[in-house]
Short mmCIF file of C-alpha atoms in Angstrom, two decimals:
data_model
loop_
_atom_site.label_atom_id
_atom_site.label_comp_id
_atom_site.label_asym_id
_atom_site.label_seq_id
_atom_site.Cartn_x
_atom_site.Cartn_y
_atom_site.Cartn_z
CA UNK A 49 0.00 0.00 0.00
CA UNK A 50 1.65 3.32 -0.98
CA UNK A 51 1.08 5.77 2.17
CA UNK A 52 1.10 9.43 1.25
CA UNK A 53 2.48 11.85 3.89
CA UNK A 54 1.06 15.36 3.99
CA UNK A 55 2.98 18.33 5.71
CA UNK A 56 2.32 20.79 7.63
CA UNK A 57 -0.62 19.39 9.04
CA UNK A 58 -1.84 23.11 9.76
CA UNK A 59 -0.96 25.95 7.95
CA UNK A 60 -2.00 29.35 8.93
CA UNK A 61 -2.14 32.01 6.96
CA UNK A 62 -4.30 35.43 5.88
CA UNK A 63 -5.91 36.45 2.76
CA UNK A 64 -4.31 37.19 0.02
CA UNK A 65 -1.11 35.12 0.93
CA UNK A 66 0.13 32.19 -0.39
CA UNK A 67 -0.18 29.03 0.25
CA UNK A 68 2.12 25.59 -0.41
CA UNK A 69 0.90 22.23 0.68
CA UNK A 70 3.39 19.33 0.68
CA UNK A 71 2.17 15.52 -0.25
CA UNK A 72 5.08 12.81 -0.20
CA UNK A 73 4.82 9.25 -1.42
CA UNK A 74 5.90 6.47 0.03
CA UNK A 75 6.95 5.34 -3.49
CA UNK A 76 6.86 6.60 -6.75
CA UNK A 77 3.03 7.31 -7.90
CA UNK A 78 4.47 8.94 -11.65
CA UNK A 79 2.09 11.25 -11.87
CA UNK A 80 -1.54 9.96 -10.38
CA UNK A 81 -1.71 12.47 -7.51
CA UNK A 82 -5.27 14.18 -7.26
CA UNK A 83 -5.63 17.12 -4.45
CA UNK A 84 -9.19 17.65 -2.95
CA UNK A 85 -10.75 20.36 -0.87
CA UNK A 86 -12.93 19.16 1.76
CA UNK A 87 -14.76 21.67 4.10
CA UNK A 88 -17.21 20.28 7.01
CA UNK A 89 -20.37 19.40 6.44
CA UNK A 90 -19.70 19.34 2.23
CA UNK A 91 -18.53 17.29 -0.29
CA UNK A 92 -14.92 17.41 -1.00
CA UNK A 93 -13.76 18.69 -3.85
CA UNK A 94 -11.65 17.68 -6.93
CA UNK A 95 -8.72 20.27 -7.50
CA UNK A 96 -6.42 19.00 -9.15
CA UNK A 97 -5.68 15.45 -10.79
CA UNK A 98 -2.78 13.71 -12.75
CA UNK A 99 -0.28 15.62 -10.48
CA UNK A 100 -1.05 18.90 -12.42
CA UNK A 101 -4.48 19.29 -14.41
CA UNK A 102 -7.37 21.68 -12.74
CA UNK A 103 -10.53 20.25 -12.64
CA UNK A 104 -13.71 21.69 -14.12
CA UNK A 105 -14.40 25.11 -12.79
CA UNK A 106 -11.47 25.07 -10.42
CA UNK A 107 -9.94 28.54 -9.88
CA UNK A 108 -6.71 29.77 -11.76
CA UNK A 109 -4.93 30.24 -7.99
CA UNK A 110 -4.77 26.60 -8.09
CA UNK A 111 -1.99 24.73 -9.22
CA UNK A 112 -0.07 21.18 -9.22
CA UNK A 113 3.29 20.42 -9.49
CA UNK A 114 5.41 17.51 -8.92
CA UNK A 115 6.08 14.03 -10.15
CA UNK A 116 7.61 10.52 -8.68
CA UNK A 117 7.13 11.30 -4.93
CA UNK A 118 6.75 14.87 -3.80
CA UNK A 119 4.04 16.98 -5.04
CA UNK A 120 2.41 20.46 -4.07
CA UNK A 121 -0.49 22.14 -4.34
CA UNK A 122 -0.14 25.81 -4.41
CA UNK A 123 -3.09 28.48 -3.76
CA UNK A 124 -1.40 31.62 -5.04
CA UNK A 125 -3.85 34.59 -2.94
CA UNK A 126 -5.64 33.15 -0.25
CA UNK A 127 -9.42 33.85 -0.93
CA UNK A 128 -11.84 33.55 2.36
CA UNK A 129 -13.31 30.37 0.80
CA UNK A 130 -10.10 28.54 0.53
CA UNK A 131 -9.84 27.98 3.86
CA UNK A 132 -10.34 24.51 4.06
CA UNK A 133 -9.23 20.52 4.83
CA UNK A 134 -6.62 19.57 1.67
CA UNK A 135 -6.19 16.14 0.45
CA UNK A 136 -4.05 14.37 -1.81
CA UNK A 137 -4.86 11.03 -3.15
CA UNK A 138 -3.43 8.74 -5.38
CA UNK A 139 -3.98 6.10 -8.21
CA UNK A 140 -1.31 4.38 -9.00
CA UNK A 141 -1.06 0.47 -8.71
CA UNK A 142 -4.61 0.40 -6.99
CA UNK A 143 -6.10 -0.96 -4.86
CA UNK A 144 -6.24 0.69 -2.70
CA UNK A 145 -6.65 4.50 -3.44
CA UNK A 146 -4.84 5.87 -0.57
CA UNK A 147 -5.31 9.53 1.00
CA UNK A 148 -2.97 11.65 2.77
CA UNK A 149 -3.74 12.89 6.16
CA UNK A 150 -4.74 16.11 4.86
CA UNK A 151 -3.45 19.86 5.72
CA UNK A 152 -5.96 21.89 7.16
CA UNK A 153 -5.44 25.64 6.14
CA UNK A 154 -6.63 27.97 8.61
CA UNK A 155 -7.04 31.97 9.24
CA UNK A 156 -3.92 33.56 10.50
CA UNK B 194 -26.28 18.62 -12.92
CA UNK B 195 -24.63 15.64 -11.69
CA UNK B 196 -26.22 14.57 -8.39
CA UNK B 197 -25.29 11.62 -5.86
CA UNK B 198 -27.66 11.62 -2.92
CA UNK B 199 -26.49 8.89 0.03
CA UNK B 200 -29.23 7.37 2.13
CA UNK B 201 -29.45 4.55 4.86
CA UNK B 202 -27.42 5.68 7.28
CA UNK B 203 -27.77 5.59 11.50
CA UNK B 204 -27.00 3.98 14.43
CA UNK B 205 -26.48 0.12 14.69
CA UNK B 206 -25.21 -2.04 17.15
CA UNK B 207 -21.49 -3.78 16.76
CA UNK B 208 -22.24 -7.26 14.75
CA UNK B 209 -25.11 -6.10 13.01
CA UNK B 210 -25.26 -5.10 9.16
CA UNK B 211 -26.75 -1.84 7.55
CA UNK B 212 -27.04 -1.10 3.91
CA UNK B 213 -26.74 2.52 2.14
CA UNK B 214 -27.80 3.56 -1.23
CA UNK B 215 -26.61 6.03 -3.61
CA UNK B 216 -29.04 7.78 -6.12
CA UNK B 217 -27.36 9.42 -8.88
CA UNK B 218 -28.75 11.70 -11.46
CA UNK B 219 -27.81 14.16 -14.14
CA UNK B 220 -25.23 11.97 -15.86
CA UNK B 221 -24.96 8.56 -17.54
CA UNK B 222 -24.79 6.61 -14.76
CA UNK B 223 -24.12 3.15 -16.41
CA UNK B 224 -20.69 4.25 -17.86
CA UNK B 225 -19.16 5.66 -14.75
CA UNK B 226 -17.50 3.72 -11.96
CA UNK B 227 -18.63 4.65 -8.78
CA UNK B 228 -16.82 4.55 -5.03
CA UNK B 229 -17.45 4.35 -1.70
CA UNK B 230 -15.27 6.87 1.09
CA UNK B 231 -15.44 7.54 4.52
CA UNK B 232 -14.50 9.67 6.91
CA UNK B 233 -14.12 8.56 10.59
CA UNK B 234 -14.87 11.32 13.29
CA UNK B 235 -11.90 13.76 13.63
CA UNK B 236 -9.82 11.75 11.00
CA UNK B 237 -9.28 11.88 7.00
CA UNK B 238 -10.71 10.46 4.00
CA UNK B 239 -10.43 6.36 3.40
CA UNK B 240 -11.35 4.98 0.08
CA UNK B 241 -13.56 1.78 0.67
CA UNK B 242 -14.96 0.11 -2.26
CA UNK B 243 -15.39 0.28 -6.44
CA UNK B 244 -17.53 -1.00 -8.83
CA UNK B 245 -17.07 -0.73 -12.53
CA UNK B 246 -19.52 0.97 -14.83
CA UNK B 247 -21.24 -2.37 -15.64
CA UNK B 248 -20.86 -4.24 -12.43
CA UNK B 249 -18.13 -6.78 -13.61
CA UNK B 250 -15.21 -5.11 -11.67
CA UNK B 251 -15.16 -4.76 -7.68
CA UNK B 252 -12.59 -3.80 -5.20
CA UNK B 253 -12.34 -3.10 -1.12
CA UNK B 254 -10.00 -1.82 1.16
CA UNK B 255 -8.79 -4.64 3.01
CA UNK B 256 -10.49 -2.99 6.60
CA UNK B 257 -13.81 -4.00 4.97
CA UNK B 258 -12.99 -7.19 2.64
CA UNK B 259 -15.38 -9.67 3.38
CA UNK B 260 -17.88 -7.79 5.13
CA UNK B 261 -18.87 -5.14 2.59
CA UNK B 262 -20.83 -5.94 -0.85
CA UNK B 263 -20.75 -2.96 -3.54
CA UNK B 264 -24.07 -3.49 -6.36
CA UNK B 265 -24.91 -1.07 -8.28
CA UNK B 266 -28.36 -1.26 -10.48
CA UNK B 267 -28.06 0.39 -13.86
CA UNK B 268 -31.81 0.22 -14.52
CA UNK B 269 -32.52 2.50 -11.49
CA UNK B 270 -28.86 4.43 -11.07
CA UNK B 271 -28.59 3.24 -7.81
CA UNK B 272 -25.58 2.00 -6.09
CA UNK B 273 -25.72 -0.31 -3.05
CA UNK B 274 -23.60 -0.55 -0.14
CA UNK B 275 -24.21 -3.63 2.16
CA UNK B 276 -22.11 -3.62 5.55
CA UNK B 277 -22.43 -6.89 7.72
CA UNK B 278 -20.65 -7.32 10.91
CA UNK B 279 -20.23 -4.04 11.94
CA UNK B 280 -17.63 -2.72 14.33
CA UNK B 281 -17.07 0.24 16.25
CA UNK B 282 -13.91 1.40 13.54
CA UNK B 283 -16.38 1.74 11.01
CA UNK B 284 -18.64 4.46 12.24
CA UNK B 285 -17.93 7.17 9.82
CA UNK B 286 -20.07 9.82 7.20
CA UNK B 287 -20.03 7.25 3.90
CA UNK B 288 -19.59 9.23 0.50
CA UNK B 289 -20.69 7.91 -2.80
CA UNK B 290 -18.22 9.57 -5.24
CA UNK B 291 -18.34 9.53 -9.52
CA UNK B 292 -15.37 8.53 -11.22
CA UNK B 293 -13.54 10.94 -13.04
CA UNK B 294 -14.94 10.55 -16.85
CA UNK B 295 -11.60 8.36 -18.79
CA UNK B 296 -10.24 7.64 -15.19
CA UNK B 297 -10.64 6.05 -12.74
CA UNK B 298 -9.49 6.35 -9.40
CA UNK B 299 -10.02 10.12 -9.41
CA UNK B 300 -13.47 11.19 -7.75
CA UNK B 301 -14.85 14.15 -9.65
CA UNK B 302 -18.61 14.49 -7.85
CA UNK B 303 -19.25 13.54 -4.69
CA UNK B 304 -22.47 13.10 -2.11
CA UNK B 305 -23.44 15.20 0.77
CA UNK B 306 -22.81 11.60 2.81
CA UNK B 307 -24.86 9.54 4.65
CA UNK B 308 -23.37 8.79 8.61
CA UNK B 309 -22.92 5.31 10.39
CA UNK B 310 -22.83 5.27 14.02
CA UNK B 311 -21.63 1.52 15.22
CA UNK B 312 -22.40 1.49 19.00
CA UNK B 313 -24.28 -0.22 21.76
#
């Protein structure tokens, strides 16, 4: 089972700042690394997919990067609805899909 | 729009078996796999069962093999989750989620989700 690691497991910031979440594999995953917002009481949400593609309707402030093992999801401006529970999750050699423990980005 | 509405959930004692439903609307339900996730109180997202688009192709996380069922019934896009044996370690809110259209393993929609409790 390939165990994703996600750090820092809080990250507090403000508006309008930046943001970089970390997701490290516990082997290579190429590039099958999906990122997923997730606020309580909603759905979560697919960002980002195949490492570095936005998903349908997903803001421009979002981006992927990374390949092999270590990945990041970057939120370039903070907007108040961004703060949020962030997944990553990956798909390759499944089953299982595995999550990381997610990164919970809070107000500064 | 692209819909996935979870039902069945509640309380239930340990050892006894529940079953949830998924009913999915505004998209072509037959060609889509479909997935089950949880979420455990105060913890993250766990994947816990697939089914391909026409029912041929299932897979479980190993916490649930041999407890859980995933059906799915094309004629009434519905998707079926029956739990037997139920333990404390599965009380969680239970997601249906869409597979990404081309891929799967990515979840593109997802229900509001439906929660277990598991306790005497």
């Amino acid at each position: 089972e390939i165990v994703l690691t996600q750090s820092p497991p809080t990250l507090s910031l403000s508006p309008g700042e930046r943001a970089t979440l970390s997701c490290r594999a516990s082997q290579s995953v190429s590039n099958y690394l999906a990122w997923y917002q997730h606020k309580p009481g909603q759905a979560p949400r697919l960002l980002i997919y195949d490492a570095s593609y936005r998903a349908t309707g997903i803001p421009a402030r979002f981006s992927g990067s990374g390949s092999g093992t270590d990945f990041t999801l970057t939120i370039s401006s903070l907007e108040p609805e961004d703060f949020a529970v962030y997944y990553c999750q990956q798909r390759s050699n499944w089953p299982p899909l595995t999550f990381g423990g997610g990164t919970k980005v809070e107000i500064k | 729009q692209v819909q996935l509405v979870e039902s069945g959930g509640g309380v239930v004692q340990p050892g006894r078996s529940l079953r949830l439903s998924c009913a999915a609307s505004g998209f072509t339900f037959s060609t889509y796999g479909i997935h089950w996730v949880r979420q455990a109180p105060g913890k993250g997202l766990e994947w816990v069962a697939f089914i391909s688009h026409d029912g041929s192709n299932k897979h479980y996380a190993d916490s649930v093999k041999g407890r859980f069922t995933i059906s799915r019934d094309n004629s009434k896009n519905t998707l079926d989750l029956q739990m037997n044996s139920l333990r404390a370690e599965d009380t969680a809110v239970y997601y249906c989620a869409k597979d990404h259209p081309g891929i799967s393993g990515w979840f593109d929609y997802w229900g509001q989700g439906t929660l277990v409790t598991v306790s005497s």
